[in-house]
Each structure stands twice: as C-alpha cells, then as structure tokens.
C-alpha cells in the first residue's frame, strides 16, 4: 500500500491505494480517501497522521532514514564477508581441525579467530599482518574483537612451528601447517573422488628484510625484484582445482628440485599412491624424469621447445597432420587447439611427445613480435647503446660490424616458428587428446597464483623468523581453499559472478548501530549486486533489516594499543 495524490479539477485528494495482482495484470484499489491535501496541511492533520503511524512502524522509519542517509550512526561494521566465509570456514573443516590441533595449548587469546581473521583479510584486500590489524576495525568478526597485532604474529608463528614427528619429512621440515593440511584432506577426502591427476606449480614472494633464518635467499624472481630476497612456494591441486597441500622453500630453490619432494609427501602423508603429475616446463630435467619413471609415477611435463635440441630439431620437424580439438570454456565459449603425437626411441624406452598448437595464441605471439620489431626499429634509429641490456631486443639482432646492431631476418623467422606451439613430454598411456586436456588444466594453478598475487596479495612479507613466514604464507593457502569452496557453490547454483564484484558487493553489506528516542537499534543495509546470489549459494540467511538491542549494550569495540614507547625498540614478536 502507498499514498497517492489524486487530482480532481483544481483540488487534490490524498488517498491510500493498494496494488493487487489478478493473473498477469496488476490492479490498484483505493482503500480510503483521507481528504483534500490543502485542508489536511492547513489543519495539521497530515503531520499528526504520519506521526501516529510512525509509532506503529518505528523500525521501517529507521530503515528508510538509513537508506536516505539522514541517520547519525553510533558505529558501522561490515558483515557480508564474515558471514559468508565463516560458514565456509566451518563447513570445510578448517575451524574444527585448527581447534583440534590447539587442544592442550594454553594460549591467552583465540588463535583460531586470529587465523580466520588473517585468512579473511587475504580474501578481501590482503597485504601484511600489520595492515590486517587496522583492517579488522571495520569488520564484525565473531570472537575477534580483542585481537591485537601481536596476536596475529603469534598465530602465524604457531602455524609454522616444527612438529616433534619428523618422520617422512621432505627437505622442508614438518610443521603444524603440514598436519593441518593432512587432517583437512582427510576431513574432505570424499571431495577428492579422482586423484589420478595432480597439478603442481611454484611461485615466489619477496621480503622486506632478511627473510628469516633460512628462507630469505636471492633467486630467479618471478616478481621481477632481483634486488630483494624471496621465498619459493609450491601448491598442489587436484583435477578440479581443489588445493591439497603447499610447500615453502628458500628463495634460491629451483623448480626442478621442488617436484620430487612434493611427490614423496603425497605418497607418504596423504596416501596417494597412484597419480599422474602435471607440471610446467620449469620442472623438467633428465634427472627428474628418470626419478619419476623409477618410482612408477606417470607424468605430463611441459618441454622446453626452444632450448631442447631433440624437441626443436626432431619433434617439431615431424610433418604428420594435427588433429583439431575444441575445448569448452566458461560462458559458452570454446578454445580451438590442434594436437599430434610424436614417439621417439623405439619400443624399449620410448620417449612420447605431444605437440599442441593454439591458433589464437599464434596470432598473439605474432602481434607481440611485430610490436617488438617496430619498437626495435625506432631504437636502432636512436643508437645501439639502448639495446645492450634488453633481452627482448637482443634475440632479434645480429652484429655485421663491430659495435653495430641490425635486425636479423633469420632470427625473426626462427622465432615465428614457435608461434602458438607448446610441447609436452609424457610416459602416461592416456590418449593424445586426454594428455593435452590434462595439461590445459594447469591453467587452474596459474590462475590460483595470479589470484594469490593480486586478489590474495600476500606481499610484502615483514616477518623475521621461519615459523612466522610459513604461517603467513599458509594463510593464503587457506584463503585459496575457501575461494574454491565458494566458486564450487556458486557454480552449483548456476551463478558465475566475477571475483572483484563479489568482494565489492560483500563489503557493502553493513551493520549500523543507531540510537533513537533512548532506544538502540542495529540496522542492516541492503545487499547489493551479486551479494544476494552469494548468500543464497552458501546457504546463509541475511540478518533482519532492523532489530532492537538493550540501550545499555554498546557494540563491542576492538582494543587499541597505547602509543609506542620512545627509546630503544624491542625485538619483534616473530624475531629470534
């Protein structure tokens, strides 16, 4: 029902009207005509009527005022993300497993709440634990009101503590986070119905500072920050992209050395005896392949088609035709690729390769090369010195005269030969098309790492001891686990919102505490955009739009530390 002003000649009448639906049509019925608008205003009856009605619908008036922005709030807290991810945190088993591992420990603060707050921070905005402490002030997280910065540090250090049981330890010692991963795997084992294939990839995160007792080392930086020490992190996922476990190594660890210890752990600690390992070209070496075959493990590894002589001169020289393949993608799109098999070495010890060609990638590679050559021509006109330090330019250059560069047509043609091509080395008995599809799944891992470095921005790392560094990075692994849980539930409900839209819309679901006529109310803002679909997919009911609380009950406030003392600084909470 609503008020309507009905004109009649020169007069205007105030009516109460109700909308009713009859079949497919909407019909309006006049409930009452209250009188002429000018007379009601002149006699003050309209104001009296509204005040009388407002007493019967106080909460509705408050909600209306909240939407209009005319209410003065006592406090405002964001509640969307805590409600959604708290449900996923519980149902994925994270809370139960952490509390089980904490049994018998006498911490003076809720460690599990500190870990959940850090994980939620990774999902929503991320950054350092220093930033997390200030970020928490804007959110209502059950049980996290009294958390302080040193509590977050202590929780990270606990996750990275060494275990007394070091049996079957890989070159990386066993820590509490390893036990947590293994128990989470057991809790969720029914989800991992097909572990015939596991996906593995690594990335690096840089430090400000020394980077602990052993992690902070200089190595090949994937962040393009060779001036800073870094740590290498590996993540293992199943065929569906569900995180299984993670590993942390010193920053100078090469990808080739990372694969075998992870396989050993999957066998010994997770009981995964039969698997096909799918990894990128950085993992491949003669020694790695020999060890995998010795252990009876199937593999699908990316080959180095440019630097491997056999691949470059024999495999790619094969002239047999390729077989076209169409791969379904999200939103009804498809990716067209072409594949063929090349087997070398005879029947005794065959070396099986699968050559893949992506026409769209070939177009992109050609466009990038054309843009590079255009830029190179401009640089050559200005002088040769600008080209010395640019590896992207050097691969197209020759030096016909001393101290002089020219574009080499043969090198340009040689580079064009690899447009859109990638080669796989495998010992599996899977059909050629299945091998290509399995390797295509590796994009899930790469997408996870793009998530970890943007949406789950873990950098920079400030911690000063190994245990806290491991715990800090492991919170990103837990964040990825919750992200995958949410993605699966959204897909099951038929929704496919963008991650950035989810984060933005959940952050706009707020809880506002107001006071009106000596009464205290908690009002909830509307759930905008994708938020209703997210709440529905996870099975969380939104709180009521308005509820009254006792006037004497103030909303919980986070404790704040006193200003730092002057003088000699104390050691950090995670230093040794």
Coordinates of C-alpha atoms in Angstrom, one line a residue:
X1 CA 0.0 0.0 0.0
X2 CA 1.1 3.6 -0.6
X3 CA -0.2 7.2 -0.5
X4 CA -1.3 8.7 -3.8
X5 CA -2.4 12.3 -4.6
X6 CA -5.5 12.2 -6.9
X7 CA -6.1 15.5 -8.8
X8 CA -9.8 16.4 -9.4
X9 CA -10.1 19.7 -11.2
X10 CA -8.4 22.4 -9.1
X11 CA -8.4 20.2 -6.0
X12 CA -6.1 17.4 -4.9
X13 CA -7.1 14.5 -2.7
X14 CA -4.9 12.2 -0.6
X15 CA -5.7 8.5 -1.0
X16 CA -4.4 5.2 0.4
X17 CA -4.0 2.8 -2.5
X18 CA -3.3 -1.0 -2.6
X19 CA -1.8 -2.9 -5.5
X20 CA -3.2 -6.4 -6.2
X21 CA -2.3 -8.9 -8.9
X22 CA -5.0 -10.7 -10.9
X23 CA -3.4 -13.3 -13.1
X24 CA -0.8 -11.4 -15.2
X25 CA -2.3 -7.9 -14.5
X26 CA -1.8 -5.5 -11.6
X27 CA -4.9 -3.7 -10.4
X28 CA -5.0 -0.7 -8.0
X29 CA -7.7 -0.4 -5.4
X30 CA -8.5 2.7 -3.3
X31 CA -8.6 1.7 0.4
X32 CA -9.6 5.2 1.6
X33 CA -9.7 8.9 0.6
X34 CA -8.4 10.9 3.5
X35 CA -9.5 14.3 2.2
X36 CA -8.2 17.4 0.4
X37 CA -4.4 17.8 0.7
X38 CA -4.6 21.6 1.3
X39 CA -7.1 21.2 4.1
X40 CA -5.1 18.4 5.8
X41 CA -2.0 20.5 5.6
X42 CA -3.7 23.7 6.9
X43 CA -5.2 21.9 9.9
X44 CA -2.0 19.9 10.7
X45 CA -3.9 16.6 10.3
X46 CA -1.4 15.2 7.8
X47 CA 1.6 15.6 10.2
X48 CA -0.5 14.1 13.1
X49 CA -1.5 11.2 10.9
X50 CA 2.1 10.4 9.9
X51 CA 3.4 10.7 13.5
X52 CA 0.7 8.4 14.7
X53 CA 1.6 5.8 12.0
X54 CA 5.3 6.2 12.7
X55 CA 4.8 4.9 16.3
X56 CA 3.5 1.7 14.8
X57 CA 6.4 1.2 12.3
X58 CA 9.4 2.7 14.0
X59 CA 11.8 0.2 12.5
X60 CA 10.6 0.9 9.0
X61 CA 11.1 4.6 9.5
X62 CA 14.7 3.9 10.7
X63 CA 15.4 1.7 7.7
X64 CA 14.1 4.4 5.4
X65 CA 16.2 7.1 7.1
X66 CA 19.3 4.8 6.8
X67 CA 18.7 4.5 3.1
X68 CA 18.2 8.3 2.8
X69 CA 21.5 8.9 4.7
X70 CA 19.8 11.0 7.4
X71 CA 20.7 8.9 10.4
X72 CA 23.6 9.5 12.6
X73 CA 25.3 6.2 13.3
X74 CA 26.9 5.2 16.6
X75 CA 29.0 2.6 14.8
X76 CA 29.3 0.9 11.4
X77 CA 30.7 -2.6 10.8
X78 CA 30.9 -4.6 7.6
X79 CA 29.3 -8.0 7.9
X80 CA 28.9 -9.5 4.4
X81 CA 32.3 -11.3 4.0
X82 CA 32.5 -12.5 7.7
X83 CA 29.1 -14.1 7.4
X84 CA 29.8 -15.9 4.1
X85 CA 33.3 -17.1 4.8
X86 CA 32.6 -18.0 8.4
X87 CA 30.1 -20.6 7.0
X88 CA 32.6 -21.9 4.5
X89 CA 35.3 -21.9 7.2
X90 CA 33.2 -24.2 9.4
X91 CA 31.8 -26.5 6.7
X92 CA 35.2 -27.0 5.1
X93 CA 36.5 -28.3 8.4
X94 CA 39.1 -25.5 9.0
X95 CA 37.8 -24.4 12.3
X96 CA 37.3 -28.0 13.6
X97 CA 40.8 -29.1 12.6
X98 CA 42.6 -26.0 14.0
X99 CA 40.8 -26.3 17.3
X100 CA 41.8 -30.0 17.5
X101 CA 45.4 -29.1 16.9
X102 CA 45.2 -26.4 19.5
X103 CA 43.9 -28.8 22.2
X104 CA 46.1 -28.7 25.2
X105 CA 47.8 -25.4 24.3
X106 CA 47.2 -22.6 26.8
X107 CA 47.1 -19.5 24.6
X108 CA 45.7 -16.4 26.2
X109 CA 43.9 -15.3 23.0
X110 CA 41.7 -17.1 20.4
X111 CA 44.3 -18.4 18.0
X112 CA 41.7 -19.9 15.6
X113 CA 39.9 -16.5 15.4
X114 CA 43.3 -14.8 14.6
X115 CA 43.9 -17.3 11.8
X116 CA 40.4 -16.8 10.4
X117 CA 40.8 -13.0 10.5
X118 CA 44.1 -13.3 8.6
X119 CA 42.6 -15.6 6.0
X120 CA 39.6 -13.3 5.5
X121 CA 42.0 -10.3 5.1
X122 CA 43.8 -12.3 2.4
X123 CA 40.5 -12.8 0.6
X124 CA 39.2 -9.2 0.8
X125 CA 42.2 -7.0 0.4
X126 CA 45.3 -8.7 1.8
X127 CA 48.7 -7.3 2.5
X128 CA 50.9 -7.6 5.6
X129 CA 49.6 -8.6 9.1
X130 CA 50.3 -5.0 10.1
X131 CA 47.7 -3.9 7.7
X132 CA 45.3 -6.7 8.9
X133 CA 45.2 -5.3 12.4
X134 CA 43.8 -1.9 11.2
X135 CA 41.6 -3.5 8.6
X136 CA 39.8 -5.5 11.3
X137 CA 38.4 -2.3 12.9
X138 CA 35.9 -2.0 10.1
X139 CA 34.5 -5.6 10.3
X140 CA 32.4 -7.5 12.8
X141 CA 34.0 -10.9 13.2
X142 CA 32.7 -13.0 16.0
X143 CA 35.3 -13.6 18.7
X144 CA 37.9 -11.3 17.0
X145 CA 37.0 -8.0 18.8
X146 CA 40.0 -8.2 21.2
X147 CA 42.7 -9.3 18.7
X148 CA 45.8 -7.2 18.5
X149 CA 48.8 -7.2 16.2
X150 CA 51.0 -9.4 18.4
X151 CA 48.1 -11.9 18.5
X152 CA 48.2 -12.2 14.7
X153 CA 52.0 -12.6 14.8
X154 CA 51.7 -15.3 17.5
X155 CA 49.1 -17.2 15.4
X156 CA 51.3 -17.1 12.3
X157 CA 54.2 -18.4 14.3
X158 CA 52.1 -21.3 15.7
X159 CA 51.2 -22.4 12.2
X160 CA 54.8 -22.6 11.3
X161 CA 56.0 -24.3 14.5
X162 CA 58.1 -27.5 14.0
X163 CA 56.4 -30.8 14.8
X164 CA 58.0 -33.3 17.1
X165 CA 57.2 -36.0 14.5
X166 CA 59.6 -35.5 11.6
X167 CA 59.1 -39.0 10.0
X168 CA 58.8 -38.8 6.2
X169 CA 59.9 -35.2 6.3
X170 CA 60.9 -33.8 2.9
X171 CA 63.9 -31.4 2.7
X172 CA 61.4 -29.0 4.2
X173 CA 60.8 -29.9 7.9
X174 CA 57.3 -30.9 9.0
X175 CA 55.4 -28.1 10.7
X176 CA 51.9 -27.6 12.3
X177 CA 50.6 -26.3 9.0
X178 CA 51.5 -29.7 7.4
X179 CA 49.5 -31.6 10.0
X180 CA 46.6 -29.2 9.3
X181 CA 46.8 -29.8 5.6
X182 CA 46.8 -33.6 6.1
X183 CA 43.8 -33.5 8.5
X184 CA 41.9 -31.2 6.2
X185 CA 42.5 -33.6 3.4
X186 CA 41.1 -36.5 5.5
X187 CA 38.1 -34.3 6.5
X188 CA 37.4 -33.5 2.9
X189 CA 38.6 -36.8 1.3
X190 CA 35.1 -37.5 -0.2
X191 CA 35.5 -34.4 -2.4
X192 CA 38.7 -35.8 -3.9
X193 CA 37.0 -38.6 -5.8
X194 CA 39.5 -38.5 -8.6
X195 CA 43.2 -38.1 -7.7
X196 CA 44.5 -39.8 -10.9
X197 CA 45.9 -36.4 -11.8
X198 CA 47.5 -33.7 -9.6
X199 CA 48.6 -30.3 -10.7
X200 CA 51.7 -28.6 -9.4
X201 CA 53.3 -25.2 -9.8
X202 CA 55.5 -22.8 -7.9
X203 CA 55.9 -19.0 -7.5
X204 CA 57.9 -16.6 -5.4
X205 CA 57.2 -13.9 -2.8
X206 CA 59.7 -11.3 -1.9
X207 CA 60.7 -9.9 1.6
X208 CA 61.5 -6.6 3.2
X209 CA 64.3 -7.6 5.5
X210 CA 66.4 -10.8 5.8
X211 CA 63.6 -13.3 5.4
X212 CA 64.1 -15.5 8.4
X213 CA 67.0 -17.8 9.3
X214 CA 67.0 -19.8 6.0
X215 CA 64.1 -18.8 3.7
X216 CA 65.3 -15.4 2.5
X217 CA 67.5 -16.1 -0.5
X218 CA 68.1 -14.4 -3.8
X219 CA 67.0 -16.5 -6.8
X220 CA 65.1 -16.2 -10.1
X221 CA 62.4 -13.6 -9.2
X222 CA 59.0 -14.1 -10.7
X223 CA 58.1 -10.7 -9.3
X224 CA 61.0 -9.0 -11.2
X225 CA 62.6 -7.9 -8.0
X226 CA 66.1 -9.4 -8.0
X227 CA 67.2 -6.8 -5.5
X228 CA 65.2 -8.4 -2.7
X229 CA 65.4 -11.8 -1.0
X230 CA 62.5 -14.1 -1.7
X231 CA 60.8 -17.4 -0.7
X232 CA 59.5 -20.1 -3.1
X233 CA 56.0 -21.5 -2.6
X234 CA 54.6 -24.6 -4.3
X235 CA 50.9 -25.6 -4.4
X236 CA 49.3 -28.9 -5.3
X237 CA 45.7 -29.1 -6.6
X238 CA 43.6 -32.0 -7.9
X239 CA 42.0 -32.1 -11.3
X240 CA 39.1 -29.9 -10.2
X241 CA 41.4 -27.2 -8.8
X242 CA 40.9 -28.1 -5.1
X243 CA 44.0 -27.2 -3.1
X244 CA 45.6 -30.3 -1.5
X245 CA 48.8 -29.1 0.1
X246 CA 51.6 -26.4 -0.1
X247 CA 55.3 -26.3 0.4
X248 CA 57.7 -23.5 1.3
X249 CA 61.4 -23.4 0.3
X250 CA 64.3 -21.0 0.4
X251 CA 64.3 -18.4 -2.4
X252 CA 67.1 -20.0 -4.3
X253 CA 65.3 -23.3 -4.8
X254 CA 64.8 -24.2 -8.5
X255 CA 61.6 -25.6 -9.8
X256 CA 63.4 -28.8 -10.9
X257 CA 64.3 -29.6 -7.3
X258 CA 60.8 -28.9 -5.9
X259 CA 58.8 -31.6 -7.7
X260 CA 60.2 -34.9 -6.2
X261 CA 59.9 -33.9 -2.5
X262 CA 56.2 -33.0 -3.1
X263 CA 55.5 -36.3 -4.7
X264 CA 57.1 -38.1 -1.8
X265 CA 54.9 -36.3 0.7
X266 CA 51.7 -37.0 -1.3
X267 CA 52.5 -40.7 -1.2
X268 CA 53.7 -41.0 2.4
X269 CA 51.4 -38.5 4.2
X270 CA 48.3 -38.3 2.0
X271 CA 48.2 -42.0 0.9
X272 CA 48.0 -41.0 -2.8
X273 CA 49.8 -44.0 -4.3
X274 CA 48.6 -43.7 -7.9
X275 CA 48.8 -40.3 -9.6
X276 CA 49.7 -38.6 -12.8
X277 CA 51.8 -35.4 -12.1
X278 CA 51.1 -32.5 -14.4
X279 CA 53.7 -29.7 -14.2
X280 CA 55.1 -26.8 -16.2
X281 CA 58.3 -26.8 -18.3
X282 CA 60.4 -25.4 -15.4
X283 CA 60.1 -28.8 -13.6
X284 CA 61.6 -30.9 -16.5
X285 CA 65.1 -32.3 -16.4
X286 CA 66.7 -35.6 -17.3
X287 CA 67.2 -36.5 -13.6
X288 CA 63.6 -35.6 -12.7
X289 CA 62.2 -37.7 -15.5
X290 CA 64.4 -40.6 -14.6
X291 CA 63.3 -40.5 -10.9
X292 CA 59.7 -40.3 -11.8
X293 CA 60.0 -43.3 -14.1
X294 CA 62.0 -45.2 -11.4
X295 CA 59.1 -44.6 -8.9
X296 CA 56.5 -45.7 -11.4
X297 CA 54.8 -42.3 -11.5
X298 CA 53.0 -41.1 -14.6
X299 CA 53.9 -37.5 -15.6
X300 CA 52.8 -34.9 -18.1
X301 CA 55.5 -32.2 -18.2
X302 CA 55.9 -29.1 -20.4
X303 CA 59.0 -29.4 -22.6
X304 CA 61.5 -26.6 -23.4
X305 CA 60.8 -26.5 -27.2
X306 CA 63.3 -23.6 -27.8
X307 CA 66.3 -24.9 -25.8
X308 CA 65.9 -28.7 -26.1
X309 CA 67.7 -29.9 -29.2
X310 CA 65.6 -33.1 -29.6
X311 CA 62.3 -31.2 -29.4
X312 CA 63.5 -28.3 -31.6
X313 CA 65.1 -30.4 -34.4
X314 CA 63.2 -33.7 -34.4
X315 CA 59.8 -33.4 -32.7
X316 CA 58.8 -30.1 -34.3
X317 CA 60.2 -31.3 -37.7
X318 CA 57.6 -34.1 -37.8
X319 CA 55.3 -33.4 -40.8
X320 CA 52.3 -35.5 -39.8
X321 CA 49.0 -33.6 -39.7
X322 CA 47.5 -32.4 -36.4
X323 CA 44.0 -33.3 -35.1
X324 CA 41.7 -30.4 -34.2
X325 CA 40.2 -30.2 -30.7
X326 CA 37.6 -27.9 -29.3
X327 CA 37.7 -27.3 -25.5
X328 CA 34.6 -25.8 -23.8
X329 CA 35.2 -22.7 -21.6
X330 CA 33.1 -20.6 -19.3
X331 CA 30.1 -18.6 -20.6
X332 CA 29.6 -20.9 -23.6
X333 CA 33.0 -20.1 -25.2
X334 CA 35.4 -22.6 -26.7
X335 CA 39.2 -22.8 -27.3
X336 CA 40.4 -24.4 -30.5
X337 CA 43.7 -26.3 -30.5
X338 CA 45.4 -28.9 -32.7
X339 CA 47.4 -31.8 -31.4
X340 CA 49.5 -34.8 -32.6
X341 CA 51.7 -37.4 -31.0
X342 CA 55.4 -38.0 -31.8
X343 CA 57.2 -41.1 -30.3
X344 CA 61.0 -41.4 -30.4
X345 CA 63.4 -44.0 -29.2
X346 CA 61.8 -47.2 -30.3
X347 CA 59.7 -49.7 -28.3
X348 CA 62.2 -50.4 -25.5
X349 CA 62.4 -46.9 -23.9
X350 CA 60.1 -44.8 -26.0
X351 CA 60.0 -41.0 -25.5
X352 CA 56.5 -39.8 -26.0
X353 CA 55.8 -36.2 -27.0
X354 CA 52.5 -34.4 -27.7
X355 CA 52.7 -31.3 -29.8
X356 CA 49.9 -28.7 -29.3
X357 CA 49.1 -25.7 -31.5
X358 CA 46.8 -22.9 -30.5
X359 CA 45.8 -20.6 -33.4
X360 CA 44.7 -17.7 -31.1
X361 CA 48.0 -17.8 -29.2
X362 CA 49.8 -17.9 -32.5
X363 CA 48.1 -14.6 -33.6
X364 CA 49.0 -13.1 -30.2
X365 CA 52.6 -14.2 -30.4
X366 CA 52.9 -12.7 -34.0
X367 CA 51.4 -9.4 -32.8
X368 CA 53.7 -9.1 -29.9
X369 CA 56.7 -9.8 -32.1
X370 CA 55.6 -7.2 -34.6
X371 CA 55.2 -4.6 -31.9
X372 CA 58.7 -5.5 -30.6
X373 CA 60.3 -5.2 -34.0
X374 CA 58.6 -1.8 -34.6
X375 CA 60.0 -0.6 -31.3
X376 CA 63.4 -2.1 -32.2
X377 CA 63.5 -0.1 -35.4
X378 CA 62.9 3.1 -33.5
X379 CA 65.6 2.3 -31.0
X380 CA 68.1 1.4 -33.8
X381 CA 67.5 4.9 -35.3
X382 CA 68.5 6.5 -32.0
X383 CA 71.6 4.5 -31.5
X384 CA 72.8 1.0 -30.5
X385 CA 73.6 1.6 -26.8
X386 CA 70.0 1.4 -25.7
X387 CA 69.8 -2.2 -26.9
X388 CA 72.6 -3.8 -24.9
X389 CA 70.6 -4.5 -21.7
X390 CA 67.3 -5.6 -23.3
X391 CA 67.0 -9.4 -23.7
X392 CA 63.7 -9.0 -25.7
X393 CA 65.5 -7.0 -28.3
X394 CA 68.8 -9.0 -28.4
X395 CA 67.2 -12.2 -29.6
X396 CA 66.3 -10.5 -32.9
X397 CA 69.7 -8.7 -33.5
X398 CA 73.0 -9.5 -35.3
X399 CA 76.3 -7.6 -35.4
X400 CA 77.5 -7.5 -39.0
X401 CA 80.1 -4.9 -38.0
X402 CA 81.8 -4.3 -34.7
X403 CA 79.7 -2.3 -32.2
X404 CA 76.8 -2.2 -34.6
X405 CA 73.4 -3.9 -34.4
X406 CA 71.0 -4.8 -37.2
X407 CA 67.7 -6.9 -37.2
X408 CA 68.5 -10.5 -38.2
X409 CA 65.7 -11.8 -40.6
X410 CA 66.8 -15.4 -39.8
X411 CA 66.3 -14.9 -36.1
X412 CA 62.9 -13.3 -36.7
X413 CA 61.8 -16.3 -38.9
X414 CA 63.1 -18.8 -36.3
X415 CA 61.1 -17.1 -33.6
X416 CA 57.9 -17.2 -35.7
X417 CA 58.3 -21.0 -36.0
X418 CA 57.3 -21.3 -32.3
X419 CA 54.1 -19.1 -32.5
X420 CA 51.2 -20.8 -30.7
X421 CA 53.2 -24.1 -30.1
X422 CA 53.9 -25.9 -26.9
X423 CA 55.3 -29.5 -26.5
X424 CA 54.5 -32.0 -23.7
X425 CA 56.7 -34.9 -22.6
X426 CA 54.7 -37.8 -21.0
X427 CA 55.0 -41.5 -20.1
X428 CA 51.3 -42.0 -19.5
X429 CA 49.1 -44.3 -21.5
X430 CA 46.4 -41.6 -21.8
X431 CA 45.2 -40.8 -25.4
X432 CA 46.8 -37.9 -27.1
X433 CA 43.8 -35.6 -26.6
X434 CA 43.5 -36.6 -23.0
X435 CA 47.1 -35.6 -22.4
X436 CA 46.5 -32.2 -24.0
X437 CA 43.4 -31.7 -21.9
X438 CA 45.2 -32.7 -18.7
X439 CA 47.9 -30.1 -19.3
X440 CA 45.4 -27.5 -20.1
X441 CA 44.1 -28.0 -16.5
X442 CA 47.4 -26.5 -15.3
X443 CA 45.9 -23.1 -16.1
X444 CA 43.9 -23.5 -12.8
X445 CA 47.2 -23.5 -10.8
X446 CA 48.4 -20.5 -12.8
X447 CA 45.1 -18.7 -12.2
X448 CA 45.4 -19.5 -8.5
X449 CA 48.8 -17.9 -8.4
X450 CA 47.5 -14.8 -10.2
X451 CA 44.9 -14.7 -7.5
X452 CA 47.5 -15.1 -4.8
X453 CA 49.5 -12.2 -6.2
X454 CA 46.6 -9.8 -6.8
X455 CA 43.4 -10.6 -5.1
X456 CA 45.3 -12.5 -2.4
X457 CA 48.2 -10.1 -2.3
X458 CA 50.5 -11.8 0.2
X459 CA 53.4 -9.4 -0.4
X460 CA 55.3 -7.8 1.2
X461 CA 56.4 -10.2 4.0
X462 CA 57.8 -8.5 7.0
X463 CA 58.2 -11.5 9.4
X464 CA 61.6 -12.2 10.8
X465 CA 61.6 -15.9 11.6
X466 CA 60.9 -19.0 9.6
X467 CA 57.9 -20.2 11.5
X468 CA 56.0 -16.8 11.1
X469 CA 56.9 -16.7 7.4
X470 CA 55.5 -20.2 6.8
X471 CA 52.3 -19.3 8.8
X472 CA 51.8 -16.0 6.9
X473 CA 52.1 -17.8 3.5
X474 CA 49.9 -20.7 4.7
X475 CA 47.0 -18.3 5.4
X476 CA 47.0 -17.6 1.6
X477 CA 46.7 -21.4 1.0
X478 CA 43.6 -21.5 3.4
X479 CA 42.2 -18.4 1.5
X480 CA 42.5 -20.3 -1.7
X481 CA 40.7 -23.2 -0.2
X482 CA 37.8 -21.0 0.8
X483 CA 37.8 -19.3 -2.6
X484 CA 37.5 -22.7 -4.3
X485 CA 34.6 -23.7 -1.9
X486 CA 32.7 -20.5 -2.8
X487 CA 33.4 -21.0 -6.6
X488 CA 32.0 -24.5 -6.4
X489 CA 28.8 -23.5 -4.6
X490 CA 28.2 -20.6 -7.0
X491 CA 28.7 -22.9 -10.0
X492 CA 26.2 -25.4 -8.4
X493 CA 23.6 -22.6 -8.0
X494 CA 24.1 -21.5 -11.6
X495 CA 25.7 -18.2 -10.8
X496 CA 29.1 -17.0 -12.1
X497 CA 29.9 -13.5 -10.8
X498 CA 33.3 -12.0 -11.1
X499 CA 35.5 -12.2 -8.0
X500 CA 36.1 -8.5 -7.8
X501 CA 32.3 -7.9 -7.9
X502 CA 31.8 -10.4 -5.1
X503 CA 34.4 -8.7 -2.9
X504 CA 33.0 -5.2 -3.6
X505 CA 29.3 -6.2 -3.0
X506 CA 30.0 -8.2 0.2
X507 CA 31.9 -5.2 1.5
X508 CA 28.8 -3.1 1.0
X509 CA 26.7 -5.2 3.3
X510 CA 27.0 -3.3 6.6
X511 CA 25.5 -3.3 10.1
X512 CA 24.8 0.2 11.5
X513 CA 24.1 0.8 15.2
X514 CA 21.9 3.9 15.8
X515 CA 20.1 5.5 18.8
X516 CA 16.6 6.9 18.6
X517 CA 14.4 8.1 21.5
X518 CA 16.6 6.4 24.1
X519 CA 16.5 3.2 22.2
X520 CA 19.3 1.4 20.4
X521 CA 18.8 -0.4 17.1
X522 CA 21.0 -2.4 14.7
X523 CA 20.1 -1.8 11.1
X524 CA 21.4 -3.7 8.1
X525 CA 22.0 -2.1 4.7
X526 CA 20.6 -3.7 1.6
X527 CA 22.6 -6.5 -0.1
X528 CA 23.6 -5.0 -3.4
X529 CA 24.7 -6.6 -6.7
X530 CA 26.0 -10.1 -6.5
X531 CA 25.7 -10.3 -2.7
X532 CA 22.2 -12.0 -2.6
X533 CA 23.3 -14.7 -5.0
X534 CA 26.5 -15.4 -2.9
X535 CA 24.5 -15.6 0.4
X536 CA 22.0 -18.0 -1.3
X537 CA 24.7 -20.2 -2.8
X538 CA 26.4 -20.6 0.6
X539 CA 23.2 -21.1 2.5
X540 CA 23.5 -18.1 4.8
X541 CA 20.4 -16.0 5.7
X542 CA 20.8 -12.3 5.8
X543 CA 20.2 -10.7 9.2
X544 CA 16.9 -8.8 9.6
X545 CA 16.9 -5.2 8.3
X546 CA 16.3 -3.9 11.8
X547 CA 16.4 -5.2 15.4
X548 CA 16.4 -3.5 18.7
X549 CA 19.0 -4.2 21.4
X550 CA 19.1 -3.1 25.0
X551 CA 20.1 0.6 25.2
X552 CA 22.9 -0.2 27.7
X553 CA 24.5 -2.7 25.4
X554 CA 27.2 -0.9 23.4
X555 CA 28.7 -2.6 20.3
X556 CA 31.9 -4.5 21.0
X557 CA 35.0 -2.3 20.4
X558 CA 38.4 -3.5 19.4
X559 CA 41.1 -3.0 21.9
X560 CA 43.7 -0.5 20.8
X561 CA 47.3 -0.4 21.9
X562 CA 48.8 2.6 23.7
X563 CA 51.2 4.7 21.7
X564 CA 54.6 3.1 21.2
X565 CA 57.1 4.0 23.8
X566 CA 60.2 6.0 23.0
X567 CA 63.7 4.8 23.3
X568 CA 65.3 1.6 22.2
X569 CA 62.9 -0.6 20.2
X570 CA 62.0 -4.0 21.5
X571 CA 62.5 -7.2 19.4
X572 CA 59.7 -8.0 17.1
X573 CA 57.0 -10.5 18.0
X574 CA 58.3 -13.0 15.4
X575 CA 62.0 -12.4 15.7
X576 CA 64.6 -14.7 17.3

